[in-house]
Short mmCIF file of C-alpha atoms in Angstrom, two decimals:
data_model
loop_
_atom_site.label_atom_id
_atom_site.label_comp_id
_atom_site.label_asym_id
_atom_site.label_seq_id
_atom_site.Cartn_x
_atom_site.Cartn_y
_atom_site.Cartn_z
CA VAL A 1 183.51 84.00 118.04
CA ALA A 2 180.70 84.82 115.61
CA ASP A 3 179.32 87.56 117.87
CA ALA A 4 182.76 89.16 118.22
CA LYS A 5 183.34 89.01 114.44
CA ALA A 6 179.93 90.64 113.93
CA SER A 7 180.54 93.34 116.56
CA ARG A 8 181.35 96.97 115.85
CA HIS A 9 184.97 96.21 116.70
CA ALA A 10 185.38 93.83 113.73
CA SER A 11 186.00 96.73 111.35
CA ALA A 12 189.57 96.74 112.73
CA LEU A 13 190.29 93.34 111.15
CA LEU A 14 192.57 93.12 108.13
CA ASP A 15 191.96 91.28 104.87
CA VAL A 16 193.73 88.14 106.11
CA PRO A 17 191.50 85.09 106.69
CA VAL A 18 191.52 83.70 110.23
CA TYR A 19 190.29 80.19 111.00
CA MET A 20 189.69 79.01 114.55
CA ALA A 21 190.81 75.54 115.66
CA GLY A 22 188.57 72.93 114.07
CA GLU A 23 187.25 75.34 111.44
CA LYS A 24 187.52 74.15 107.83
CA HIS A 25 189.93 76.09 105.62
CA PRO A 26 191.45 75.72 102.15
CA ALA A 27 194.46 73.43 101.69
CA VAL A 28 197.71 74.66 103.19
CA ALA A 29 200.56 75.13 100.69
CA GLN A 30 203.14 76.15 103.32
CA LYS A 31 203.18 76.29 107.11
CA ILE A 32 205.27 79.25 108.24
CA GLY A 33 205.03 79.04 112.04
CA SER A 34 202.89 79.46 115.15
CA TRP A 35 202.82 82.53 117.35
CA PRO A 36 201.03 83.55 120.53
CA THR A 37 199.53 86.90 121.40
CA SER A 38 198.05 88.19 124.61
CA GLN A 39 196.06 91.40 124.39
CA ARG A 40 194.40 93.52 127.07
CA THR A 41 191.89 96.31 127.03
CA ASN A 42 190.42 98.67 129.55
CA ALA A 43 187.17 97.17 130.84
CA PHE A 44 186.36 99.88 133.38
CA GLY A 45 182.75 100.97 132.99
CA LYS A 46 182.22 98.69 129.97
CA ALA A 47 180.01 95.67 129.59
CA LYS A 48 182.16 92.54 129.88
CA THR A 49 180.85 91.20 126.58
CA ASP A 50 181.81 94.39 124.75
CA ALA A 51 185.27 94.46 126.35
CA CYS A 52 185.83 90.79 125.47
CA HIS A 53 184.75 91.33 121.86
CA ARG A 54 187.08 94.32 121.57
CA VAL A 55 190.12 92.49 122.95
CA PHE A 56 189.41 89.32 120.93
CA ILE A 57 189.33 91.36 117.71
CA SER A 58 192.54 93.10 118.80
CA ALA A 59 194.24 89.72 119.31
CA LEU A 60 193.05 88.48 115.90
CA ARG A 61 194.43 91.63 114.29
CA VAL A 62 197.84 91.02 115.88
CA LEU A 63 197.84 87.50 114.38
CA GLN A 64 196.83 88.93 111.00
CA GLN A 65 199.68 91.45 111.16
CA ARG A 66 202.08 88.62 111.99
CA ALA A 67 200.87 86.72 108.93
CA GLN A 68 201.54 89.76 106.75
CA ARG A 69 205.04 90.26 108.22
CA GLU A 70 205.94 86.60 107.76
CA GLY A 71 204.67 86.37 104.17
CA GLY A 72 201.60 84.30 104.96
CA ASN A 73 198.11 84.83 103.64
CA ALA A 74 196.05 83.28 106.47
CA VAL A 75 196.08 82.27 110.12
CA ILE A 76 194.70 78.82 110.97
CA ASP A 77 194.14 76.66 114.05
CA VAL A 78 193.64 79.68 116.31
CA GLU A 79 193.10 78.57 119.88
CA SER A 80 192.41 80.50 123.02
CA SER A 81 194.00 79.96 126.40
CA THR A 82 193.49 81.44 129.83
CA MET A 83 195.74 80.58 132.76
CA SER A 84 197.43 77.83 130.71
CA GLN A 85 194.08 76.19 129.94
CA PRO A 86 193.81 75.86 126.12
CA LEU A 87 190.45 76.00 124.40
CA LYS A 88 190.37 74.56 120.89
CA SER A 89 187.03 75.61 119.48
CA ALA A 90 185.68 76.93 116.19
CA THR A 91 182.93 78.84 118.01
CA GLN A 92 184.27 79.97 121.39
CA PHE A 93 187.17 81.84 122.95
CA ARG A 94 188.18 82.57 126.52
CA CYS A 95 188.29 86.06 127.93
CA ALA A 96 189.43 86.96 131.43
CA ALA A 97 187.40 90.06 132.26
CA GLY A 98 187.47 91.90 135.53
CA ALA A 99 186.36 95.30 136.72
CA LEU A 100 189.40 97.04 135.21
CA MET A 101 190.87 94.88 132.43
CA ALA A 102 189.89 92.22 129.89
CA ASN A 103 192.48 89.83 128.45
CA VAL A 104 192.44 87.37 125.55
CA ALA A 105 195.38 85.11 124.73
CA LEU A 106 195.44 83.37 121.35
CA THR A 107 197.88 81.20 119.43
CA GLY A 108 197.63 80.84 115.68
CA THR A 109 199.54 79.23 112.84
CA VAL A 110 200.57 81.47 109.94
CA VAL A 111 200.31 79.72 106.58
CA LYS A 112 200.17 80.20 102.85
CA LEU A 113 196.94 78.70 101.58
CA ALA A 114 196.98 76.88 98.26
CA GLY A 115 195.60 78.86 95.35
CA LYS A 116 195.77 82.24 97.08
#
């Protein structure tokens, strides 16, 4: 997660905090709802790590956009899943990368954080 957030692709992220599952965050004032996203990117001719970072950032951005649409100011408890196998981790995500495509599926909870 840290490498993806430090990658060149991270400039696409919005100004909406995102906290992975198990990551500490400020107190929640209101839980709005949970939503999944599944994003894909072309991996042909790209390093798998680069393709996975790109698609992970894309999935985070979709969750951030959902938070903005729903009136939230953060996304918490983001977990990754591949082939119905959830991964709840503050430091890792799952990416299914092949010769042609890379896919990351995330679920996050949109909230209003207290004091924000």
